[in-house]
Amino acid sequence: GLVLLLVGFGFITGFSIGIPFLLVGVTLAALSPFRARPRIFWPVLVVVIGFLVGYVLVAPFSCSISEAVDPTTGASTVSPELCRSLLGVEYTGSPQTPGLTIGVLVALVGGTVAWITAGRQAPPDPR
């Protein structure tokens, strides 16, 4: 039920907020054979969600360029593009790089913690 809801919502709203929901739904569907194996299921799910959360919080939420016109000469000066994230971080340059970097770091840390935690809590695999 939840997987179909996430995939459906993600597909319908794909051009706005849907992509993260679609990715989580597809990940849950792909992980369904591993539900009984927490050392596989949870780290992979946490990696996907961690990447999405890290990216969304740091990636550009809004960007702006300002233009100033010198009243005496009429010459205009355009400032570099300034982007702000949801956390309020301001940066210029490649607007996707900070979001991708933080997303990957959060995914790696979260996945590692989930793997260690799932290994401690899971009974030994009978295989």
mmCIF file of N, CA and C in Angstrom:
data_model
loop_
_atom_site.group_PDB
_atom_site.id
_atom_site.type_symbol
_atom_site.label_atom_id
_atom_site.label_comp_id
_atom_site.label_asym_id
_atom_site.label_seq_id
_atom_site.Cartn_x
_atom_site.Cartn_y
_atom_site.Cartn_z
ATOM 1 N N GLY A 1 0.781 -1.178 0.000
ATOM 2 C CA GLY A 1 0.000 0.000 0.000
ATOM 3 C C GLY A 1 0.843 1.272 0.000
ATOM 4 N N LEU A 2 1.800 1.350 0.945
ATOM 5 C CA LEU A 2 2.631 2.549 1.065
ATOM 6 C C LEU A 2 3.490 2.745 -0.185
ATOM 7 N N VAL A 3 4.020 1.654 -0.709
ATOM 8 C CA VAL A 3 4.870 1.745 -1.900
ATOM 9 C C VAL A 3 4.069 2.300 -3.076
ATOM 10 N N LEU A 4 2.884 1.779 -3.287
ATOM 11 C CA LEU A 4 2.053 2.264 -4.399
ATOM 12 C C LEU A 4 1.663 3.723 -4.188
ATOM 13 N N LEU A 5 1.369 4.101 -2.959
ATOM 14 C CA LEU A 5 1.031 5.488 -2.664
ATOM 15 C C LEU A 5 2.205 6.409 -2.978
ATOM 16 N N LEU A 6 3.403 6.042 -2.526
ATOM 17 C CA LEU A 6 4.592 6.867 -2.772
ATOM 18 C C LEU A 6 4.916 6.964 -4.256
ATOM 19 N N VAL A 7 4.880 5.833 -4.946
ATOM 20 C CA VAL A 7 5.184 5.832 -6.379
ATOM 21 C C VAL A 7 4.125 6.623 -7.144
ATOM 22 N N GLY A 8 2.852 6.423 -6.825
ATOM 23 C CA GLY A 8 1.790 7.157 -7.506
ATOM 24 C C GLY A 8 1.875 8.651 -7.265
ATOM 25 N N PHE A 9 2.047 9.051 -6.006
ATOM 26 C CA PHE A 9 2.170 10.464 -5.677
ATOM 27 C C PHE A 9 3.403 11.056 -6.355
ATOM 28 N N GLY A 10 4.519 10.330 -6.310
ATOM 29 C CA GLY A 10 5.747 10.804 -6.940
ATOM 30 C C GLY A 10 5.602 10.965 -8.441
ATOM 31 N N PHE A 11 4.884 10.042 -9.064
ATOM 32 C CA PHE A 11 4.691 10.119 -10.508
ATOM 33 C C PHE A 11 3.785 11.289 -10.884
ATOM 34 N N ILE A 12 2.693 11.438 -10.139
ATOM 35 C CA ILE A 12 1.733 12.501 -10.451
ATOM 36 C C ILE A 12 2.339 13.882 -10.217
ATOM 37 N N THR A 13 3.128 14.026 -9.170
ATOM 38 C CA THR A 13 3.695 15.341 -8.832
ATOM 39 C C THR A 13 5.171 15.434 -9.218
ATOM 40 N N GLY A 14 5.576 14.652 -10.188
ATOM 41 C CA GLY A 14 6.984 14.565 -10.571
ATOM 42 C C GLY A 14 7.627 15.857 -11.007
ATOM 43 N N PHE A 15 6.856 16.769 -11.547
ATOM 44 C CA PHE A 15 7.442 18.023 -12.011
ATOM 45 C C PHE A 15 7.550 19.066 -10.912
ATOM 46 N N SER A 16 7.068 18.748 -9.716
ATOM 47 C CA SER A 16 7.200 19.706 -8.608
ATOM 48 C C SER A 16 7.911 19.033 -7.439
ATOM 49 N N ILE A 17 7.177 18.411 -6.540
ATOM 50 C CA ILE A 17 7.790 17.834 -5.332
ATOM 51 C C ILE A 17 7.860 16.316 -5.375
ATOM 52 N N GLY A 18 7.483 15.707 -6.458
ATOM 53 C CA GLY A 18 7.288 14.263 -6.488
ATOM 54 C C GLY A 18 8.508 13.381 -6.589
ATOM 55 N N ILE A 19 9.604 13.868 -7.114
ATOM 56 C CA ILE A 19 10.755 13.000 -7.370
ATOM 57 C C ILE A 19 11.256 12.292 -6.103
ATOM 58 N N PRO A 20 11.417 12.982 -4.966
ATOM 59 C CA PRO A 20 11.858 12.251 -3.767
ATOM 60 C C PRO A 20 10.889 11.137 -3.365
ATOM 61 N N PHE A 21 9.587 11.390 -3.469
ATOM 62 C CA PHE A 21 8.607 10.364 -3.118
ATOM 63 C C PHE A 21 8.694 9.185 -4.072
ATOM 64 N N LEU A 22 8.861 9.475 -5.343
ATOM 65 C CA LEU A 22 9.003 8.426 -6.343
ATOM 66 C C LEU A 22 10.249 7.581 -6.062
ATOM 67 N N LEU A 23 11.363 8.229 -5.753
ATOM 68 C CA LEU A 23 12.600 7.490 -5.467
ATOM 69 C C LEU A 23 12.469 6.603 -4.233
ATOM 70 N N VAL A 24 11.849 7.114 -3.176
ATOM 71 C CA VAL A 24 11.663 6.298 -1.966
ATOM 72 C C VAL A 24 10.723 5.133 -2.256
ATOM 73 N N GLY A 25 9.654 5.375 -3.005
ATOM 74 C CA GLY A 25 8.731 4.303 -3.353
ATOM 75 C C GLY A 25 9.377 3.215 -4.191
ATOM 76 N N VAL A 26 10.152 3.632 -5.189
ATOM 77 C CA VAL A 26 10.852 2.652 -6.036
ATOM 78 C C VAL A 26 11.894 1.891 -5.212
ATOM 79 N N THR A 27 12.579 2.584 -4.309
ATOM 80 C CA THR A 27 13.563 1.917 -3.444
ATOM 81 C C THR A 27 12.875 0.884 -2.551
ATOM 82 N N LEU A 28 11.745 1.258 -1.955
ATOM 83 C CA LEU A 28 11.015 0.296 -1.119
ATOM 84 C C LEU A 28 10.553 -0.910 -1.938
ATOM 85 N N ALA A 29 10.111 -0.671 -3.160
ATOM 86 C CA ALA A 29 9.690 -1.784 -4.014
ATOM 87 C C ALA A 29 10.872 -2.696 -4.336
ATOM 88 N N ALA A 30 12.012 -2.099 -4.641
ATOM 89 C CA ALA A 30 13.200 -2.901 -4.960
ATOM 90 C C ALA A 30 13.703 -3.662 -3.741
ATOM 91 N N LEU A 31 13.510 -3.098 -2.558
ATOM 92 C CA LEU A 31 13.989 -3.739 -1.333
ATOM 93 C C LEU A 31 13.001 -4.742 -0.748
ATOM 94 N N SER A 32 11.829 -4.882 -1.319
ATOM 95 C CA SER A 32 10.817 -5.770 -0.742
ATOM 96 C C SER A 32 11.305 -7.208 -0.532
ATOM 97 N N PRO A 33 12.149 -7.773 -1.397
ATOM 98 C CA PRO A 33 12.645 -9.125 -1.106
ATOM 99 C C PRO A 33 13.575 -9.184 0.115
ATOM 100 N N PHE A 34 14.053 -8.041 0.569
ATOM 101 C CA PHE A 34 15.019 -8.004 1.670
ATOM 102 C C PHE A 34 14.416 -7.496 2.976
ATOM 103 N N ARG A 35 13.096 -7.463 3.081
ATOM 104 C CA ARG A 35 12.455 -6.951 4.302
ATOM 105 C C ARG A 35 12.881 -7.728 5.541
ATOM 106 N N ALA A 36 13.128 -9.000 5.418
ATOM 107 C CA ALA A 36 13.513 -9.825 6.567
ATOM 108 C C ALA A 36 15.017 -9.765 6.836
ATOM 109 N N ARG A 37 15.747 -9.022 6.033
ATOM 110 C CA ARG A 37 17.199 -8.907 6.218
ATOM 111 C C ARG A 37 17.544 -7.445 6.508
ATOM 112 N N PRO A 38 17.448 -7.058 7.784
ATOM 113 C CA PRO A 38 17.619 -5.643 8.136
ATOM 114 C C PRO A 38 18.991 -5.083 7.793
ATOM 115 N N ARG A 39 20.006 -5.913 7.726
ATOM 116 C CA ARG A 39 21.351 -5.406 7.424
ATOM 117 C C ARG A 39 21.468 -4.974 5.963
ATOM 118 N N ILE A 40 20.552 -5.407 5.135
ATOM 119 C CA ILE A 40 20.501 -4.948 3.742
ATOM 120 C C ILE A 40 19.428 -3.868 3.593
ATOM 121 N N PHE A 41 18.234 -4.155 4.118
ATOM 122 C CA PHE A 41 17.078 -3.280 3.924
ATOM 123 C C PHE A 41 17.311 -1.871 4.459
ATOM 124 N N TRP A 42 17.634 -1.741 5.736
ATOM 125 C CA TRP A 42 17.718 -0.421 6.366
ATOM 126 C C TRP A 42 18.863 0.444 5.849
ATOM 127 N N PRO A 43 20.078 -0.069 5.696
ATOM 128 C CA PRO A 43 21.130 0.818 5.175
ATOM 129 C C PRO A 43 20.825 1.374 3.788
ATOM 130 N N VAL A 44 20.284 0.550 2.905
ATOM 131 C CA VAL A 44 19.977 1.034 1.553
ATOM 132 C C VAL A 44 18.880 2.102 1.614
ATOM 133 N N LEU A 45 17.842 1.849 2.397
ATOM 134 C CA LEU A 45 16.767 2.829 2.524
ATOM 135 C C LEU A 45 17.273 4.128 3.149
ATOM 136 N N VAL A 46 18.112 4.028 4.171
ATOM 137 C CA VAL A 46 18.662 5.222 4.819
ATOM 138 C C VAL A 46 19.585 5.987 3.866
ATOM 139 N N VAL A 47 20.338 5.290 3.037
ATOM 140 C CA VAL A 47 21.200 5.967 2.058
ATOM 141 C C VAL A 47 20.353 6.808 1.100
ATOM 142 N N VAL A 48 19.288 6.242 0.580
ATOM 143 C CA VAL A 48 18.442 6.976 -0.368
ATOM 144 C C VAL A 48 17.788 8.173 0.323
ATOM 145 N N ILE A 49 17.184 7.951 1.488
ATOM 146 C CA ILE A 49 16.519 9.047 2.197
ATOM 147 C C ILE A 49 17.537 10.076 2.670
ATOM 148 N N GLY A 50 18.694 9.624 3.155
ATOM 149 C CA GLY A 50 19.735 10.552 3.600
ATOM 150 C C GLY A 50 20.230 11.447 2.478
ATOM 151 N N PHE A 51 20.431 10.863 1.303
ATOM 152 C CA PHE A 51 20.853 11.673 0.163
ATOM 153 C C PHE A 51 19.796 12.721 -0.173
ATOM 154 N N LEU A 52 18.544 12.298 -0.218
ATOM 155 C CA LEU A 52 17.471 13.231 -0.569
ATOM 156 C C LEU A 52 17.355 14.365 0.444
ATOM 157 N N VAL A 53 17.426 14.038 1.727
ATOM 158 C CA VAL A 53 17.319 15.066 2.773
ATOM 159 C C VAL A 53 18.513 16.017 2.706
ATOM 160 N N GLY A 54 19.725 15.458 2.614
ATOM 161 C CA GLY A 54 20.915 16.308 2.532
ATOM 162 C C GLY A 54 20.885 17.209 1.316
ATOM 163 N N TYR A 55 20.468 16.672 0.195
ATOM 164 C CA TYR A 55 20.421 17.466 -1.034
ATOM 165 C C TYR A 55 19.381 18.574 -0.938
ATOM 166 N N VAL A 56 18.174 18.226 -0.507
ATOM 167 C CA VAL A 56 17.093 19.210 -0.448
ATOM 168 C C VAL A 56 17.419 20.349 0.518
ATOM 169 N N LEU A 57 18.075 20.054 1.624
ATOM 170 C CA LEU A 57 18.377 21.096 2.604
ATOM 171 C C LEU A 57 19.458 22.065 2.136
ATOM 172 N N VAL A 58 20.362 21.615 1.266
ATOM 173 C CA VAL A 58 21.508 22.449 0.891
ATOM 174 C C VAL A 58 21.466 22.909 -0.562
ATOM 175 N N ALA A 59 20.745 22.233 -1.411
ATOM 176 C CA ALA A 59 20.663 22.627 -2.826
ATOM 177 C C ALA A 59 19.949 23.971 -2.946
ATOM 178 N N PRO A 60 20.105 24.630 -4.079
ATOM 179 C CA PRO A 60 19.476 25.943 -4.252
ATOM 180 C C PRO A 60 17.958 25.878 -4.105
ATOM 181 N N PHE A 61 17.455 26.711 -3.245
ATOM 182 C CA PHE A 61 16.011 26.870 -3.110
ATOM 183 C C PHE A 61 15.572 28.097 -3.901
ATOM 184 N N SER A 62 16.422 29.105 -3.851
ATOM 185 C CA SER A 62 16.168 30.296 -4.654
ATOM 186 C C SER A 62 17.501 30.901 -5.075
ATOM 187 N N CYS A 63 17.544 31.421 -6.272
ATOM 188 C CA CYS A 63 18.745 32.078 -6.788
ATOM 189 C C CYS A 63 18.344 33.435 -7.353
ATOM 190 N N SER A 64 19.271 34.371 -7.277
ATOM 191 C CA SER A 64 18.970 35.701 -7.805
ATOM 192 C C SER A 64 20.236 36.331 -8.388
ATOM 193 N N ILE A 65 19.999 37.217 -9.312
ATOM 194 C CA ILE A 65 21.064 38.010 -9.918
ATOM 195 C C ILE A 65 20.610 39.460 -9.804
ATOM 196 N N SER A 66 21.511 40.331 -9.387
ATOM 197 C CA SER A 66 21.132 41.746 -9.309
ATOM 198 C C SER A 66 21.901 42.529 -10.362
ATOM 199 N N GLU A 67 21.267 43.577 -10.816
ATOM 200 C CA GLU A 67 21.870 44.431 -11.837
ATOM 201 C C GLU A 67 21.853 45.867 -11.323
ATOM 202 N N ALA A 68 22.982 46.516 -11.414
ATOM 203 C CA ALA A 68 23.082 47.916 -11.003
ATOM 204 C C ALA A 68 23.422 48.756 -12.232
ATOM 205 N N VAL A 69 22.754 49.876 -12.373
ATOM 206 C CA VAL A 69 22.997 50.779 -13.503
ATOM 207 C C VAL A 69 23.611 52.064 -12.961
ATOM 208 N N ASP A 70 24.744 52.422 -13.539
ATOM 209 C CA ASP A 70 25.407 53.686 -13.170
ATOM 210 C C ASP A 70 24.615 54.826 -13.796
ATOM 211 N N PRO A 71 24.073 55.736 -12.972
ATOM 212 C CA PRO A 71 23.222 56.800 -13.525
ATOM 213 C C PRO A 71 23.977 57.792 -14.413
ATOM 214 N N THR A 72 25.277 57.918 -14.196
ATOM 215 C CA THR A 72 26.015 58.898 -15.004
ATOM 216 C C THR A 72 26.386 58.345 -16.367
ATOM 217 N N THR A 73 26.781 57.067 -16.428
ATOM 218 C CA THR A 73 27.209 56.503 -17.706
ATOM 219 C C THR A 73 26.152 55.624 -18.351
ATOM 220 N N GLY A 74 25.226 55.141 -17.563
ATOM 221 C CA GLY A 74 24.215 54.230 -18.099
ATOM 222 C C GLY A 74 24.712 52.803 -18.220
ATOM 223 N N ALA A 75 25.952 52.556 -17.807
ATOM 224 C CA ALA A 75 26.503 51.208 -17.889
ATOM 225 C C ALA A 75 25.904 50.346 -16.776
ATOM 226 N N SER A 76 25.626 49.107 -17.112
ATOM 227 C CA SER A 76 25.061 48.210 -16.102
ATOM 228 C C SER A 76 26.104 47.181 -15.676
ATOM 229 N N THR A 77 26.013 46.816 -14.418
ATOM 230 C CA THR A 77 26.882 45.789 -13.845
ATOM 231 C C THR A 77 25.996 44.694 -13.287
ATOM 232 N N VAL A 78 26.258 43.463 -13.690
ATOM 233 C CA VAL A 78 25.473 42.322 -13.227
ATOM 234 C C VAL A 78 26.301 41.560 -12.201
ATOM 235 N N SER A 79 25.692 41.286 -11.050
ATOM 236 C CA SER A 79 26.400 40.553 -10.001
ATOM 237 C C SER A 79 26.368 39.062 -10.314
ATOM 238 N N PRO A 80 27.278 38.303 -9.724
ATOM 239 C CA PRO A 80 27.216 36.851 -9.891
ATOM 240 C C PRO A 80 25.921 36.302 -9.281
ATOM 241 N N GLU A 81 25.481 35.168 -9.769
ATOM 242 C CA GLU A 81 24.268 34.550 -9.253
ATOM 243 C C GLU A 81 24.475 34.153 -7.791
ATOM 244 N N LEU A 82 23.560 34.543 -6.939
ATOM 245 C CA LEU A 82 23.607 34.220 -5.519
ATOM 246 C C LEU A 82 22.462 33.266 -5.216
ATOM 247 N N CYS A 83 22.797 32.093 -4.675
ATOM 248 C CA CYS A 83 21.784 31.090 -4.367
ATOM 249 C C CYS A 83 21.688 30.899 -2.857
ATOM 250 N N ARG A 84 20.476 30.579 -2.401
ATOM 251 C CA ARG A 84 20.226 30.300 -0.991
ATOM 252 C C ARG A 84 19.554 28.939 -0.874
ATOM 253 N N SER A 85 19.955 28.207 0.160
ATOM 254 C CA SER A 85 19.346 26.906 0.411
ATOM 255 C C SER A 85 18.228 27.051 1.433
ATOM 256 N N LEU A 86 17.513 25.960 1.690
ATOM 257 C CA LEU A 86 16.476 25.975 2.718
ATOM 258 C C LEU A 86 17.056 26.275 4.092
ATOM 259 N N LEU A 87 18.312 25.892 4.321
ATOM 260 C CA LEU A 87 18.965 26.172 5.604
ATOM 261 C C LEU A 87 19.495 27.596 5.686
ATOM 262 N N GLY A 88 19.415 28.337 4.579
ATOM 263 C CA GLY A 88 19.889 29.711 4.574
ATOM 264 C C GLY A 88 21.335 29.869 4.147
ATOM 265 N N VAL A 89 21.965 28.796 3.720
ATOM 266 C CA VAL A 89 23.343 28.861 3.244
ATOM 267 C C VAL A 89 23.349 29.621 1.919
ATOM 268 N N GLU A 90 24.238 30.602 1.781
ATOM 269 C CA GLU A 90 24.346 31.376 0.551
ATOM 270 C C GLU A 90 25.634 30.992 -0.166
ATOM 271 N N TYR A 91 25.560 30.875 -1.483
ATOM 272 C CA TYR A 91 26.748 30.545 -2.258
ATOM 273 C C TYR A 91 26.584 30.988 -3.694
ATOM 274 N N THR A 92 27.726 31.102 -4.369
ATOM 275 C CA THR A 92 27.750 31.406 -5.793
ATOM 276 C C THR A 92 28.513 30.284 -6.478
ATOM 277 N N GLY A 93 28.537 30.312 -7.770
ATOM 278 C CA GLY A 93 29.248 29.271 -8.500
ATOM 279 C C GLY A 93 28.285 28.188 -8.938
ATOM 280 N N SER A 94 28.757 26.960 -8.975
ATOM 281 C CA SER A 94 27.935 25.830 -9.402
ATOM 282 C C SER A 94 26.866 25.555 -8.350
ATOM 283 N N PRO A 95 25.606 25.844 -8.642
ATOM 284 C CA PRO A 95 24.591 25.746 -7.606
ATOM 285 C C PRO A 95 24.261 24.323 -7.162
ATOM 286 N N GLN A 96 24.591 23.319 -7.950
ATOM 287 C CA GLN A 96 24.242 21.947 -7.571
ATOM 288 C C GLN A 96 25.312 21.276 -6.712
ATOM 289 N N THR A 97 26.541 21.719 -6.790
ATOM 290 C CA THR A 97 27.643 21.046 -6.110
ATOM 291 C C THR A 97 27.462 20.941 -4.593
ATOM 292 N N PRO A 98 27.103 22.008 -3.879
ATOM 293 C CA PRO A 98 26.944 21.861 -2.429
ATOM 294 C C PRO A 98 25.858 20.857 -2.048
ATOM 295 N N GLY A 99 24.739 20.866 -2.749
ATOM 296 C CA GLY A 99 23.664 19.924 -2.449
ATOM 297 C C GLY A 99 24.069 18.487 -2.693
ATOM 298 N N LEU A 100 24.736 18.250 -3.806
ATOM 299 C CA LEU A 100 25.197 16.893 -4.114
ATOM 300 C C LEU A 100 26.228 16.421 -3.101
ATOM 301 N N THR A 101 27.149 17.299 -2.734
ATOM 302 C CA THR A 101 28.196 16.930 -1.782
ATOM 303 C C THR A 101 27.608 16.582 -0.420
ATOM 304 N N ILE A 102 26.757 17.452 0.105
ATOM 305 C CA ILE A 102 26.151 17.192 1.416
ATOM 306 C C ILE A 102 25.230 15.977 1.343
ATOM 307 N N GLY A 103 24.502 15.821 0.259
ATOM 308 C CA GLY A 103 23.641 14.657 0.093
ATOM 309 C C GLY A 103 24.420 13.356 0.160
ATOM 310 N N VAL A 104 25.551 13.302 -0.528
ATOM 311 C CA VAL A 104 26.381 12.096 -0.512
ATOM 312 C C VAL A 104 26.956 11.859 0.886
ATOM 313 N N LEU A 105 27.404 12.914 1.554
ATOM 314 C CA LEU A 105 27.959 12.754 2.907
ATOM 315 C C LEU A 105 26.899 12.255 3.893
ATOM 316 N N VAL A 106 25.717 12.842 3.858
ATOM 317 C CA VAL A 106 24.640 12.395 4.753
ATOM 318 C C VAL A 106 24.268 10.950 4.436
ATOM 319 N N ALA A 107 24.218 10.605 3.159
ATOM 320 C CA ALA A 107 23.896 9.232 2.766
ATOM 321 C C ALA A 107 24.929 8.245 3.282
ATOM 322 N N LEU A 108 26.206 8.574 3.138
ATOM 323 C CA LEU A 108 27.261 7.661 3.594
ATOM 324 C C LEU A 108 27.267 7.497 5.107
ATOM 325 N N VAL A 109 27.139 8.603 5.814
ATOM 326 C CA VAL A 109 27.125 8.515 7.288
ATOM 327 C C VAL A 109 25.883 7.773 7.760
ATOM 328 N N GLY A 110 24.725 8.153 7.220
ATOM 329 C CA GLY A 110 23.483 7.493 7.621
ATOM 330 C C GLY A 110 23.475 6.016 7.288
ATOM 331 N N GLY A 111 23.935 5.663 6.092
ATOM 332 C CA GLY A 111 23.988 4.256 5.697
ATOM 333 C C GLY A 111 24.930 3.446 6.567
ATOM 334 N N THR A 112 26.059 4.033 6.930
ATOM 335 C CA THR A 112 27.015 3.340 7.803
ATOM 336 C C THR A 112 26.425 3.115 9.191
ATOM 337 N N VAL A 113 25.807 4.152 9.739
ATOM 338 C CA VAL A 113 25.174 4.025 11.060
ATOM 339 C C VAL A 113 24.055 2.984 11.015
ATOM 340 N N ALA A 114 23.240 3.001 9.966
ATOM 341 C CA ALA A 114 22.160 2.020 9.836
ATOM 342 C C ALA A 114 22.706 0.611 9.699
ATOM 343 N N TRP A 115 23.785 0.449 8.968
ATOM 344 C CA TRP A 115 24.391 -0.879 8.782
ATOM 345 C C TRP A 115 24.924 -1.409 10.112
ATOM 346 N N ILE A 116 25.608 -0.565 10.852
ATOM 347 C CA ILE A 116 26.147 -0.980 12.154
ATOM 348 C C ILE A 116 25.001 -1.298 13.117
ATOM 349 N N THR A 117 24.004 -0.428 13.158
ATOM 350 C CA THR A 117 22.873 -0.627 14.065
ATOM 351 C C THR A 117 22.084 -1.882 13.706
ATOM 352 N N ALA A 118 21.822 -2.082 12.434
ATOM 353 C CA ALA A 118 21.076 -3.271 12.006
ATOM 354 C C ALA A 118 21.864 -4.540 12.293
ATOM 355 N N GLY A 119 23.173 -4.479 12.199
ATOM 356 C CA GLY A 119 24.005 -5.646 12.493
ATOM 357 C C GLY A 119 23.988 -6.009 13.964
ATOM 358 N N ARG A 120 23.867 -5.030 14.815
ATOM 359 C CA ARG A 120 23.825 -5.292 16.259
ATOM 360 C C ARG A 120 22.477 -5.830 16.693
ATOM 361 N N GLN A 121 21.421 -5.409 16.035
ATOM 362 C CA GLN A 121 20.076 -5.790 16.445
ATOM 363 C C GLN A 121 19.556 -7.038 15.750
ATOM 364 N N ALA A 122 20.130 -7.375 14.644
ATOM 365 C CA ALA A 122 19.611 -8.505 13.863
ATOM 366 C C ALA A 122 20.136 -9.821 14.391
ATOM 367 N N PRO A 123 19.273 -10.853 14.422
ATOM 368 C CA PRO A 123 19.766 -12.184 14.773
ATOM 369 C C PRO A 123 20.656 -12.683 13.644
ATOM 370 N N PRO A 124 21.527 -13.617 13.913
ATOM 371 C CA PRO A 124 22.414 -14.122 12.851
ATOM 372 C C PRO A 124 21.589 -14.696 11.695
ATOM 373 N N ASP A 125 22.057 -14.445 10.492
ATOM 374 C CA ASP A 125 21.395 -14.926 9.289
ATOM 375 C C ASP A 125 21.587 -16.437 9.216
ATOM 376 N N PRO A 126 20.494 -17.218 9.110
ATOM 377 C CA PRO A 126 20.617 -18.693 9.120
ATOM 378 C C PRO A 126 21.242 -19.266 7.854
ATOM 379 N N ARG A 127 21.503 -18.448 6.857
ATOM 380 C CA ARG A 127 22.038 -18.986 5.592
ATOM 381 C C ARG A 127 23.485 -19.257 5.684
#
